[in-house]
CSV table of N, CA, C and O in Angstrom, one decimal:
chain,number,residue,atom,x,y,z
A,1,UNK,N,-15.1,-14.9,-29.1
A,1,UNK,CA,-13.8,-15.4,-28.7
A,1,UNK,C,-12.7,-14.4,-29.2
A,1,UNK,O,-12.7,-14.1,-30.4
A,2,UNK,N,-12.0,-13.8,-28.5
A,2,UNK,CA,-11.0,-12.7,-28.9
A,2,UNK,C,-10.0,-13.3,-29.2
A,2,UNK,O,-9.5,-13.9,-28.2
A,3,UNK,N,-9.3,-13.5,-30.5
A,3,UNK,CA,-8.3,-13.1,-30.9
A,3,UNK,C,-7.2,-11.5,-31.3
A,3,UNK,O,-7.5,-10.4,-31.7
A,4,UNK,N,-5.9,-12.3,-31.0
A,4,UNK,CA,-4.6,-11.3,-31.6
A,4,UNK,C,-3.9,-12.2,-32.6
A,4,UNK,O,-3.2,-13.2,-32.2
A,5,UNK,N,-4.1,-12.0,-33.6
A,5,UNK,CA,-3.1,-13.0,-34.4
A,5,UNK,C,-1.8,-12.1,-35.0
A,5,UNK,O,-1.9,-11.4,-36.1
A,6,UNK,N,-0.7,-12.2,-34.2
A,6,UNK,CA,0.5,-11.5,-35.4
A,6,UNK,C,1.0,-12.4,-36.6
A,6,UNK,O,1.1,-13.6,-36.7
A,7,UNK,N,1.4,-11.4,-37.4
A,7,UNK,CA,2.1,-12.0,-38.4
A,7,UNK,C,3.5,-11.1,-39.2
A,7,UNK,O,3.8,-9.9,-38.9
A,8,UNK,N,4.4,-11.9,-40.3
A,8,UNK,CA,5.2,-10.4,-40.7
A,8,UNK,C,6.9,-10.9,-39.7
A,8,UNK,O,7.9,-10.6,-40.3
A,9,UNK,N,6.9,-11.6,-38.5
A,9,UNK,CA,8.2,-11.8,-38.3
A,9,UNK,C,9.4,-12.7,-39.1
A,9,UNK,O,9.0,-13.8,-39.7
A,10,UNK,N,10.4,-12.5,-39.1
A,10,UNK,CA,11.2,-13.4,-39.8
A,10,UNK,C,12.5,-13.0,-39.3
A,10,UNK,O,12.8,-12.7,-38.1
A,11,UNK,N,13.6,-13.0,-40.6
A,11,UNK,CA,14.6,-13.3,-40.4
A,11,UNK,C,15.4,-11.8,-41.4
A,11,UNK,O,15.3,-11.7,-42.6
A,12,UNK,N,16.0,-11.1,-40.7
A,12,UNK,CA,16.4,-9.9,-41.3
A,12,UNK,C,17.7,-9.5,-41.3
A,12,UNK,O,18.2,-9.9,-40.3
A,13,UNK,N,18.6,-8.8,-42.3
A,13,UNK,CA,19.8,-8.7,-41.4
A,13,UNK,C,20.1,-7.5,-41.0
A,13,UNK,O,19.1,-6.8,-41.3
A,14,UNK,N,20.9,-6.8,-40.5
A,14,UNK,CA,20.8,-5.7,-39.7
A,14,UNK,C,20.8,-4.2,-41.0
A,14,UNK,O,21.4,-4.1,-42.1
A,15,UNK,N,19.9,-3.5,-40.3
A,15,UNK,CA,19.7,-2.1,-41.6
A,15,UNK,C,18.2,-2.9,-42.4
A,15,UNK,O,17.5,-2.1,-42.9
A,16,UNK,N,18.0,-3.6,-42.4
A,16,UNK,CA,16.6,-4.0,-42.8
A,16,UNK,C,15.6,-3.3,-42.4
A,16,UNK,O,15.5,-2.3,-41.7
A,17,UNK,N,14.6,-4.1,-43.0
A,17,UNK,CA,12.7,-3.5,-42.3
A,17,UNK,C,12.0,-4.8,-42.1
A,17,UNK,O,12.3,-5.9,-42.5
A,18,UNK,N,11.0,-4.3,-41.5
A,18,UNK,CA,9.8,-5.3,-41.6
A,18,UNK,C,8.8,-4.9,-41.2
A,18,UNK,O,8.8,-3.9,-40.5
A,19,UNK,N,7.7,-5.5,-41.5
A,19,UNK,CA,6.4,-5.1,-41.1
A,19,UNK,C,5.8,-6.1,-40.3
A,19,UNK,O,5.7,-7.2,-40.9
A,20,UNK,N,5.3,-6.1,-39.2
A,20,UNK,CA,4.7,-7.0,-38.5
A,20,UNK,C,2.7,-6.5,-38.5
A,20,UNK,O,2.2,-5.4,-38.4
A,21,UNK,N,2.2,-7.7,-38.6
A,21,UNK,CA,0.3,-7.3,-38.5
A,21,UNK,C,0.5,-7.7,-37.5
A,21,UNK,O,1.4,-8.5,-37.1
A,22,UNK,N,-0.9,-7.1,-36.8
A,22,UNK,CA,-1.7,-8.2,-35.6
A,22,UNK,C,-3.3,-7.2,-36.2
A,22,UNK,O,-3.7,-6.0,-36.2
A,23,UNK,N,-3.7,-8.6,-36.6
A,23,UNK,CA,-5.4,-8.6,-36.8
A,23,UNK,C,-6.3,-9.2,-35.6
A,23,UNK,O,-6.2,-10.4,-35.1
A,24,UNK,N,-6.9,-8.5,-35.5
A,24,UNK,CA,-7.7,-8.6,-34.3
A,24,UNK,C,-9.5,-9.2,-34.2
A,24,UNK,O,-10.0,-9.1,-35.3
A,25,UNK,N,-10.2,-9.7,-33.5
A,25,UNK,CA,-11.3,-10.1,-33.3
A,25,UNK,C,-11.7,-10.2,-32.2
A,25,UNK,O,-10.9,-10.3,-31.3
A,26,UNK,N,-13.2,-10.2,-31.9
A,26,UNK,CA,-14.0,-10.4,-30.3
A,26,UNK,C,-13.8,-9.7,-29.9
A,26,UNK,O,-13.6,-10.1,-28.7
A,27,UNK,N,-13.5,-8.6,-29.9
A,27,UNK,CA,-14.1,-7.4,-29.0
A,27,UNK,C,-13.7,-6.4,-29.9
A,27,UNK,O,-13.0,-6.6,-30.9
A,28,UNK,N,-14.3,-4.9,-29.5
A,28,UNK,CA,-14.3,-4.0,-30.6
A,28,UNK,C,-13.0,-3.1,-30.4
A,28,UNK,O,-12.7,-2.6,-29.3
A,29,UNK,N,-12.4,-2.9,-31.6
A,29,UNK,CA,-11.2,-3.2,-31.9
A,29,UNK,C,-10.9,-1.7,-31.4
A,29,UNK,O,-9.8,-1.5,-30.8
A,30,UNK,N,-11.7,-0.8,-31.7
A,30,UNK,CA,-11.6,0.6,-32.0
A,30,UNK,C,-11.5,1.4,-30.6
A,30,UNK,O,-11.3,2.6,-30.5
A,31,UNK,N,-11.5,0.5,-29.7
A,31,UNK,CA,-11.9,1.4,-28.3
A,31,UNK,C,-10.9,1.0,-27.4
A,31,UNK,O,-10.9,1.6,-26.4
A,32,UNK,N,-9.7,-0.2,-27.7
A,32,UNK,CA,-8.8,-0.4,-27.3
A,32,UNK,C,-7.4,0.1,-27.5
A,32,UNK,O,-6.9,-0.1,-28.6
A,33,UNK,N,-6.8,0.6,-26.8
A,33,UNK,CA,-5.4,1.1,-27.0
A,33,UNK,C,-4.5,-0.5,-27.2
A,33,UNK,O,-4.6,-1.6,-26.6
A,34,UNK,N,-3.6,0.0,-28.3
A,34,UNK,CA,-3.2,-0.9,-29.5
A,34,UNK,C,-1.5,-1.5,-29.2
A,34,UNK,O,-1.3,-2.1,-30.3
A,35,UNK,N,-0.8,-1.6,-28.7
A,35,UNK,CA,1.0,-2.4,-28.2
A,35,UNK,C,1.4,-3.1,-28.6
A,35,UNK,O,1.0,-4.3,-28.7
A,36,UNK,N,2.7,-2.8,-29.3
A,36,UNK,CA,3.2,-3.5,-29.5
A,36,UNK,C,4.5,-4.0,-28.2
A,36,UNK,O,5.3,-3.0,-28.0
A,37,UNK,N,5.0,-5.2,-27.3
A,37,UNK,CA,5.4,-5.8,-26.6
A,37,UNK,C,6.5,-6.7,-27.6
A,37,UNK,O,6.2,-7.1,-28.7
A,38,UNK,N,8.0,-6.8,-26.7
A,38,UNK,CA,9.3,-7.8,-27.1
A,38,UNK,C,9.4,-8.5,-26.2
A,38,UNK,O,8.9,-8.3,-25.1
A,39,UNK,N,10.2,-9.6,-26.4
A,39,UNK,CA,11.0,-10.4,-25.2
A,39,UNK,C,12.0,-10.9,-26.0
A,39,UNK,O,11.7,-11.3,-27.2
A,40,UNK,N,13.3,-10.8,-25.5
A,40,UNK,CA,14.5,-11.4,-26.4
A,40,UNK,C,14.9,-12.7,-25.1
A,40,UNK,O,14.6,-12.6,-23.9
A,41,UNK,N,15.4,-13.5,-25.4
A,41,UNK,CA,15.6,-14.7,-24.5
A,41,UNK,C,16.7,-14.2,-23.4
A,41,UNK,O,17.8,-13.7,-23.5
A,42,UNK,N,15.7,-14.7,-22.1
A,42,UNK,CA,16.6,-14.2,-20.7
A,42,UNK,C,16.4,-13.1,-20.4
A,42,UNK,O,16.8,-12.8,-19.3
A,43,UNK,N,15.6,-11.8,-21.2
A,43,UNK,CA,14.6,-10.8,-20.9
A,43,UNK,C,13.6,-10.7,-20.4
A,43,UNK,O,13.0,-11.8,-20.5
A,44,UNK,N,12.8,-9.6,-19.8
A,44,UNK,CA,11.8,-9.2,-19.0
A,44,UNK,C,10.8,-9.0,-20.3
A,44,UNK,O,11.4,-9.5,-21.2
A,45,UNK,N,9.9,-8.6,-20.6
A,45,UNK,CA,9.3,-8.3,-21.8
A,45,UNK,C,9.3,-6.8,-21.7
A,45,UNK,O,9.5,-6.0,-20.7
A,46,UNK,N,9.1,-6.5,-22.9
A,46,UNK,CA,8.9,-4.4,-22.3
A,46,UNK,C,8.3,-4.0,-23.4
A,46,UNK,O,8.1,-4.9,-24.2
A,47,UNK,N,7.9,-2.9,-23.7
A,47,UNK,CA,7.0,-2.3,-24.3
A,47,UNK,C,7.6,-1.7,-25.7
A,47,UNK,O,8.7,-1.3,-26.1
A,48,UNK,N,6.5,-1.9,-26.3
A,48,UNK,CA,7.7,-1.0,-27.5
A,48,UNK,C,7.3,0.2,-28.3
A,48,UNK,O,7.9,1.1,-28.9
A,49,UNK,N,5.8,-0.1,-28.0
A,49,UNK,CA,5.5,1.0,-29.3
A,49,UNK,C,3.7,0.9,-28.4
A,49,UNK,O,3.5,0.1,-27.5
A,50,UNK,N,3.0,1.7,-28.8
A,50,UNK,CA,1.5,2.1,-28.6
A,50,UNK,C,0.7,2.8,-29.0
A,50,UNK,O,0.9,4.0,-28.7
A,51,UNK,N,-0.3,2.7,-29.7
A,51,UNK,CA,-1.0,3.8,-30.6
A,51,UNK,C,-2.5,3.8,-29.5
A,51,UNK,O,-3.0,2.8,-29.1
A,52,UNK,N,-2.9,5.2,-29.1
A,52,UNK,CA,-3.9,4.8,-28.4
A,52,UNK,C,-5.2,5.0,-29.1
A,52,UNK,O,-5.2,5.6,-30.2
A,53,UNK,N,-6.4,4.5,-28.4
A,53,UNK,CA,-7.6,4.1,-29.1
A,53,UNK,C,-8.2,5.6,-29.8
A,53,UNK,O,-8.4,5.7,-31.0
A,54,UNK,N,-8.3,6.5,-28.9
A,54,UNK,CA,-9.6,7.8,-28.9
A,54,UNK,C,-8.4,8.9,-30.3
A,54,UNK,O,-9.0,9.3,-31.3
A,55,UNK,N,-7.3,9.2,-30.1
A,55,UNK,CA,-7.0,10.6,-30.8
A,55,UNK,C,-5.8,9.7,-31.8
A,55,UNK,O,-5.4,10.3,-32.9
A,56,UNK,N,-5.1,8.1,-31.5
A,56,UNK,CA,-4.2,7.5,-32.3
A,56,UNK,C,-2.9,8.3,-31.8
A,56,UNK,O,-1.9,8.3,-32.5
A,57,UNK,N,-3.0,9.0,-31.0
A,57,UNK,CA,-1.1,9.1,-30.5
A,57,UNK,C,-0.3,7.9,-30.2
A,57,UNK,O,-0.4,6.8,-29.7
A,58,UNK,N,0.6,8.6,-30.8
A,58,UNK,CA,2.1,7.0,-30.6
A,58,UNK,C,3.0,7.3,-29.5
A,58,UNK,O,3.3,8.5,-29.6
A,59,UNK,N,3.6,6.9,-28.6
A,59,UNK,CA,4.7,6.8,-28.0
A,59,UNK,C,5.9,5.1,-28.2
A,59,UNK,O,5.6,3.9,-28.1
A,60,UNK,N,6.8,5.4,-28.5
A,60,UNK,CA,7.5,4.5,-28.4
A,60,UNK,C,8.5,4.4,-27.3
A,60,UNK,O,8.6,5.4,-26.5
A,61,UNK,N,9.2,3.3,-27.2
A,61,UNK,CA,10.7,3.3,-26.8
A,61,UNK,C,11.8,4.2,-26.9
A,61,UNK,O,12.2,4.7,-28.0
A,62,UNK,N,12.3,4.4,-26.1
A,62,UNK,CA,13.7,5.1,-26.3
A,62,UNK,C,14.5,4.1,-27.4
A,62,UNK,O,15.0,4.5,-28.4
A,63,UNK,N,14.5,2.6,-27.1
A,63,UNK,CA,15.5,2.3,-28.1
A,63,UNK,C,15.0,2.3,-29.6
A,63,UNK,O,15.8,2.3,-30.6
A,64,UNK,N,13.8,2.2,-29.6
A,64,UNK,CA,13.4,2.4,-31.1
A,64,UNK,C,12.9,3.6,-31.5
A,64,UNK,O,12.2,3.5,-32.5
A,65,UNK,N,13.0,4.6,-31.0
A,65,UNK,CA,12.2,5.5,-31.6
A,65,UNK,C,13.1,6.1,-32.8
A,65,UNK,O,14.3,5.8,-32.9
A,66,UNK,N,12.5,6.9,-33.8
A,66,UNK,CA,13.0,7.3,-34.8
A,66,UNK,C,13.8,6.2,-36.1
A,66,UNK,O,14.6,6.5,-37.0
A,67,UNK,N,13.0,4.6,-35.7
A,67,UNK,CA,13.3,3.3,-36.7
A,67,UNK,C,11.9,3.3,-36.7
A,67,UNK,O,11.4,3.7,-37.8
A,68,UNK,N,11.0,2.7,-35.6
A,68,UNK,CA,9.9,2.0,-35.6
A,68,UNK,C,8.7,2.8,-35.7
A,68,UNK,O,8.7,3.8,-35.0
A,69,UNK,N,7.8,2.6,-36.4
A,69,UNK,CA,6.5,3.2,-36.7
A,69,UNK,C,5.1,2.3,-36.3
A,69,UNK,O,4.8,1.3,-37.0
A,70,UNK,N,4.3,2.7,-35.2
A,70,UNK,CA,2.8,2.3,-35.2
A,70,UNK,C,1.5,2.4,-35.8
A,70,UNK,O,1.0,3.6,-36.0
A,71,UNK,N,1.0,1.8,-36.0
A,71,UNK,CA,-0.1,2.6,-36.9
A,71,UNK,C,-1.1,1.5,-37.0
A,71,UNK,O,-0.9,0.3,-37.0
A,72,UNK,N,-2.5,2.2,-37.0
A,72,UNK,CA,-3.6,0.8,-36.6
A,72,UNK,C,-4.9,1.8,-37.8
A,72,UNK,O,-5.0,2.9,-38.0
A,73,UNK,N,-5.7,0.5,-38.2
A,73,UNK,CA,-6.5,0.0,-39.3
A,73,UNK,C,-7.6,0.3,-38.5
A,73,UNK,O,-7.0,0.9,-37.6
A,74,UNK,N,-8.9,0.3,-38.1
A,74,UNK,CA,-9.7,0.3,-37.1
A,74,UNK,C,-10.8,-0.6,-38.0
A,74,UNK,O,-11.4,-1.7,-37.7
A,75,UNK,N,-10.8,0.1,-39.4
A,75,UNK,CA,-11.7,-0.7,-40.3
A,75,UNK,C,-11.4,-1.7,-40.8
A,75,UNK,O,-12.1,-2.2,-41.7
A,76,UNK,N,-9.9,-2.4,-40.2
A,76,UNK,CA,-9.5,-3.8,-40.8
A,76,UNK,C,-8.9,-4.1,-39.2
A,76,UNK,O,-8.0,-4.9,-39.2
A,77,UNK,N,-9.3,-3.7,-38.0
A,77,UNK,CA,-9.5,-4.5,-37.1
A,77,UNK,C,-7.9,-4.8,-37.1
A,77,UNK,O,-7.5,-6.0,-36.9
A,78,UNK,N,-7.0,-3.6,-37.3
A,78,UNK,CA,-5.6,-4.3,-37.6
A,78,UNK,C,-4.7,-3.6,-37.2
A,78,UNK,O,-4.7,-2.4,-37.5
A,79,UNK,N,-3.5,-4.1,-36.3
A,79,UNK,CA,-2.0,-2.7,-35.9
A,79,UNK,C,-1.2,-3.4,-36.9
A,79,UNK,O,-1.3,-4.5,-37.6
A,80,UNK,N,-0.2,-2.4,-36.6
A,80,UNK,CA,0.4,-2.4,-37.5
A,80,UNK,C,2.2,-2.0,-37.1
A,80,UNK,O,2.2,-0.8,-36.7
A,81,UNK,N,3.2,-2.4,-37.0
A,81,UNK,CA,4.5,-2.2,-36.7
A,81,UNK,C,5.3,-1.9,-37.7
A,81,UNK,O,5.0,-2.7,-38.6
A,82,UNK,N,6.0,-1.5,-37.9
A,82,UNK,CA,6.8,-0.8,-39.4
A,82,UNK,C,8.2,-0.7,-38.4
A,82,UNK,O,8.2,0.0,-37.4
A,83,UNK,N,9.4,-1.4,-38.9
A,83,UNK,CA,10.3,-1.6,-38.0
A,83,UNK,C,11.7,-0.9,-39.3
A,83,UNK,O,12.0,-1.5,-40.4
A,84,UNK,N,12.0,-0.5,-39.1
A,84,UNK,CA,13.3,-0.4,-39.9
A,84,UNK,C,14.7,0.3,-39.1
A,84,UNK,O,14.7,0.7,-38.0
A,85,UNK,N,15.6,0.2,-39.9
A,85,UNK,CA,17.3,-0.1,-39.5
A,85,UNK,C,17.1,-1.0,-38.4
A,85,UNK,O,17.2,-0.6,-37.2
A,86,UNK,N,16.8,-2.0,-38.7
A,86,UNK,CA,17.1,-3.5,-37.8
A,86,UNK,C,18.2,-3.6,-37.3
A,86,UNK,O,19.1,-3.8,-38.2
A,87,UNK,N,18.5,-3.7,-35.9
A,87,UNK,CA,19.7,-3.9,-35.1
A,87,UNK,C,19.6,-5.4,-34.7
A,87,UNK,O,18.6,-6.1,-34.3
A,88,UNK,N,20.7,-5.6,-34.8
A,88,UNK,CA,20.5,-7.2,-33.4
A,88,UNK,C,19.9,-7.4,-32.3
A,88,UNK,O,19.3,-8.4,-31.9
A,89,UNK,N,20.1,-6.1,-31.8
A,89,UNK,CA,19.2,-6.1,-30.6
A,89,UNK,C,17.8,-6.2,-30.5
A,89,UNK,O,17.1,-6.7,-29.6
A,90,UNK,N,17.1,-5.5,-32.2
A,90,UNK,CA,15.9,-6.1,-32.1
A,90,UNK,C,15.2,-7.3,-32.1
A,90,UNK,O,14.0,-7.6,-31.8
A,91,UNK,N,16.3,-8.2,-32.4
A,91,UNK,CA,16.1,-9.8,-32.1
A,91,UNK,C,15.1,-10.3,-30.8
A,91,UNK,O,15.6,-10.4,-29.7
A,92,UNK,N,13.6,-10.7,-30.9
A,92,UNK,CA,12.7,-10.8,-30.1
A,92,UNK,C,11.8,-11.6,-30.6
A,92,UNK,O,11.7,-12.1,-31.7
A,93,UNK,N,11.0,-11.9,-29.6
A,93,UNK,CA,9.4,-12.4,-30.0
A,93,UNK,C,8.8,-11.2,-29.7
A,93,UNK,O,9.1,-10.6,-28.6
A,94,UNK,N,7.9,-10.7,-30.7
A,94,UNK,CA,7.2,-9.8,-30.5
A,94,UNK,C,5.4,-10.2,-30.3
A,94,UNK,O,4.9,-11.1,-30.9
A,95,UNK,N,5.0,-9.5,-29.5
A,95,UNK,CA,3.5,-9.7,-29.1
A,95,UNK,C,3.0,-8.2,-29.2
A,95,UNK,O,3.5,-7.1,-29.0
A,96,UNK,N,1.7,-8.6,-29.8
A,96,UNK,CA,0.6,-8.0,-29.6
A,96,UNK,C,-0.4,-7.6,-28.5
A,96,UNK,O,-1.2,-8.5,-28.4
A,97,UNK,N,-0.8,-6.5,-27.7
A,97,UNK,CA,-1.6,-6.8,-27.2
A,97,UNK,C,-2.7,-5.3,-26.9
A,97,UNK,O,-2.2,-4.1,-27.3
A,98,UNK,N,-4.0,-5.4,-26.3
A,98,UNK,CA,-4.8,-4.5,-26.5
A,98,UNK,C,-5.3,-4.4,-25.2
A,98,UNK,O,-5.4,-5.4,-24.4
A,99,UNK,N,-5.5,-3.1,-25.0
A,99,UNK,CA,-5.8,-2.9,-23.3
A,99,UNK,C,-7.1,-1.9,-23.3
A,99,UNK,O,-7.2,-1.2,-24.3
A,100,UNK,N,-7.9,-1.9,-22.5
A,100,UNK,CA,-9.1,-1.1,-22.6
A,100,UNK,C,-9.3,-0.9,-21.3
A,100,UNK,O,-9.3,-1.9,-20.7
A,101,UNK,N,-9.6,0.3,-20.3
A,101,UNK,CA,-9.6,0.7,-18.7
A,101,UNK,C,-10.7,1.3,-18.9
A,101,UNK,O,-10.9,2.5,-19.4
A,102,UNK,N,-12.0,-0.1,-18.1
A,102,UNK,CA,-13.4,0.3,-18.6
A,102,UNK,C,-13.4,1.3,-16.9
A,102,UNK,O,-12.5,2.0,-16.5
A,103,UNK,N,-14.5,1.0,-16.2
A,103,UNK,CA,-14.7,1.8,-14.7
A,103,UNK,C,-14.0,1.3,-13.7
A,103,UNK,O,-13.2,1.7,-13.0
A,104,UNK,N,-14.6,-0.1,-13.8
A,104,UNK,CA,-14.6,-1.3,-12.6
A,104,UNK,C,-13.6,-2.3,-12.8
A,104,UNK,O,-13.4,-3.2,-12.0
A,105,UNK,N,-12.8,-2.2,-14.2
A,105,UNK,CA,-11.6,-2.9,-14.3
A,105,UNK,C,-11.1,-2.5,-15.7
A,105,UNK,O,-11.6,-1.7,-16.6
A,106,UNK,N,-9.6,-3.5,-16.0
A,106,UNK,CA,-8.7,-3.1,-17.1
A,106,UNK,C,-8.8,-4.9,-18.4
A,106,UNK,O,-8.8,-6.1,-18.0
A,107,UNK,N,-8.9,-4.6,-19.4
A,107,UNK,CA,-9.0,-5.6,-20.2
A,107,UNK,C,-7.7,-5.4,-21.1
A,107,UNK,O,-7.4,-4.5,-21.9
A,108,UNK,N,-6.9,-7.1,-20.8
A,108,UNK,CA,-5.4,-7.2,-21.7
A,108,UNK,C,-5.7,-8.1,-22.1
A,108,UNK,O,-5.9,-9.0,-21.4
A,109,UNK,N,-5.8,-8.2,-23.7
A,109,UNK,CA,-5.6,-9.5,-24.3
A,109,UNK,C,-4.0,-9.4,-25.2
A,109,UNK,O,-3.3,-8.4,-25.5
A,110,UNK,N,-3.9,-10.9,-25.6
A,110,UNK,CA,-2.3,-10.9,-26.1
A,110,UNK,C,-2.3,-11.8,-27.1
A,110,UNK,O,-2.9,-12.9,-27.0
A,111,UNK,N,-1.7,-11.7,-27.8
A,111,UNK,CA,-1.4,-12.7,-29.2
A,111,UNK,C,-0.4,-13.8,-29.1
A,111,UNK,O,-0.2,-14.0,-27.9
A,112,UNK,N,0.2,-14.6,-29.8
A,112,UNK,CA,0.7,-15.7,-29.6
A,112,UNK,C,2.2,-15.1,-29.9
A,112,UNK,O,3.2,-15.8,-29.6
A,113,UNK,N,2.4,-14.0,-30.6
A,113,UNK,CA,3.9,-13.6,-30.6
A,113,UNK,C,4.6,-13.9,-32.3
A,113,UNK,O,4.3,-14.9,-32.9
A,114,UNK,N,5.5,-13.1,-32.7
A,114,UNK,CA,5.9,-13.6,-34.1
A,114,UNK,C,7.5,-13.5,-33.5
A,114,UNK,O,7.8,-12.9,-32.4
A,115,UNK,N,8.4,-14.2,-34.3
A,115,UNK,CA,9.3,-14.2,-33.7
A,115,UNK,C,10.4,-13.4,-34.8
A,115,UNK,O,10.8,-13.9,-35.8
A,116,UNK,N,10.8,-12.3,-34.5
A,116,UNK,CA,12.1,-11.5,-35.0
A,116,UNK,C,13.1,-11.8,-35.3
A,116,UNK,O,13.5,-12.0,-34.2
A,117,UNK,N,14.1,-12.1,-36.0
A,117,UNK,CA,15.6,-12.5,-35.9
A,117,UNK,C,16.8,-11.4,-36.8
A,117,UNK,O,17.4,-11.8,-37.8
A,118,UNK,N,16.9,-10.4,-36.3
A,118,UNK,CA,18.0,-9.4,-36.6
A,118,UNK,C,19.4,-10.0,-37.0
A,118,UNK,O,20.2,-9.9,-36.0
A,119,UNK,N,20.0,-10.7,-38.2
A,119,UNK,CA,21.3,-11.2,-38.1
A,119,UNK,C,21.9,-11.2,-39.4
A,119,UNK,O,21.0,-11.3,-40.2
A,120,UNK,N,23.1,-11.1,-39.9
A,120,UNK,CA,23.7,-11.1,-40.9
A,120,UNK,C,24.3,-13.1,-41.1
A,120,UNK,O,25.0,-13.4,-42.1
């Protein structure tokens, strides 16, 4: 049974940090490229951050880059989000999710989401 379980969201006020987990299970952890995913209410969801499986390169967001940091555990089956100078706008539910593009198709699993709150 594959789980994403995030954890790590709360309530921050702006110029803050946080660290968000998503620990992972049922399927092998190490071969999936690793996402972090937002949705702020009345938003599209979009991407935020990505560590991929084989060499661990990051790409982020234009709006977060040079705040937010990715980074994944392989031997604790774990990503990892490192969020700092928290804006309002980071205000989101953040998700987890893991993607794998075997021959004959693509595998997305997704977490239940932690919820962010950027406010003074």
């Amino acid at each position: 049974q594959v789980q994403l379980v995030e954890s790590g969201g709360g309530l921050v006020q702006p110029g803050g940090s946080l660290r968000l987990s998503c620990a992972a299970s049922g399927f092998i952890f190490s071969k999936y490229a690793m996402s972090w995913y937002r949705q702020a209410p009345g938003k599209e969801r979009e991407l935020v951050a990505t560590v991929t499986s084989t060499s661990g390169s990051t790409k982020f967001a234009d709006s977060v880059k040079g705040r937010f940091t990715i980074s994944r555990d392989n031997a604790k089956n774990t990503v990892y989000l490192q969020m700092n100078s928290l804006k309002p706008e980071d205000t989101a539910v953040y998700y987890c999710n893991a993607h794998f593009k075997a021959l004959l198709r693509e595998y997305d699993y997704w977490g239940q989401g932690t919820q962010v709150t950027v406010s003074s």
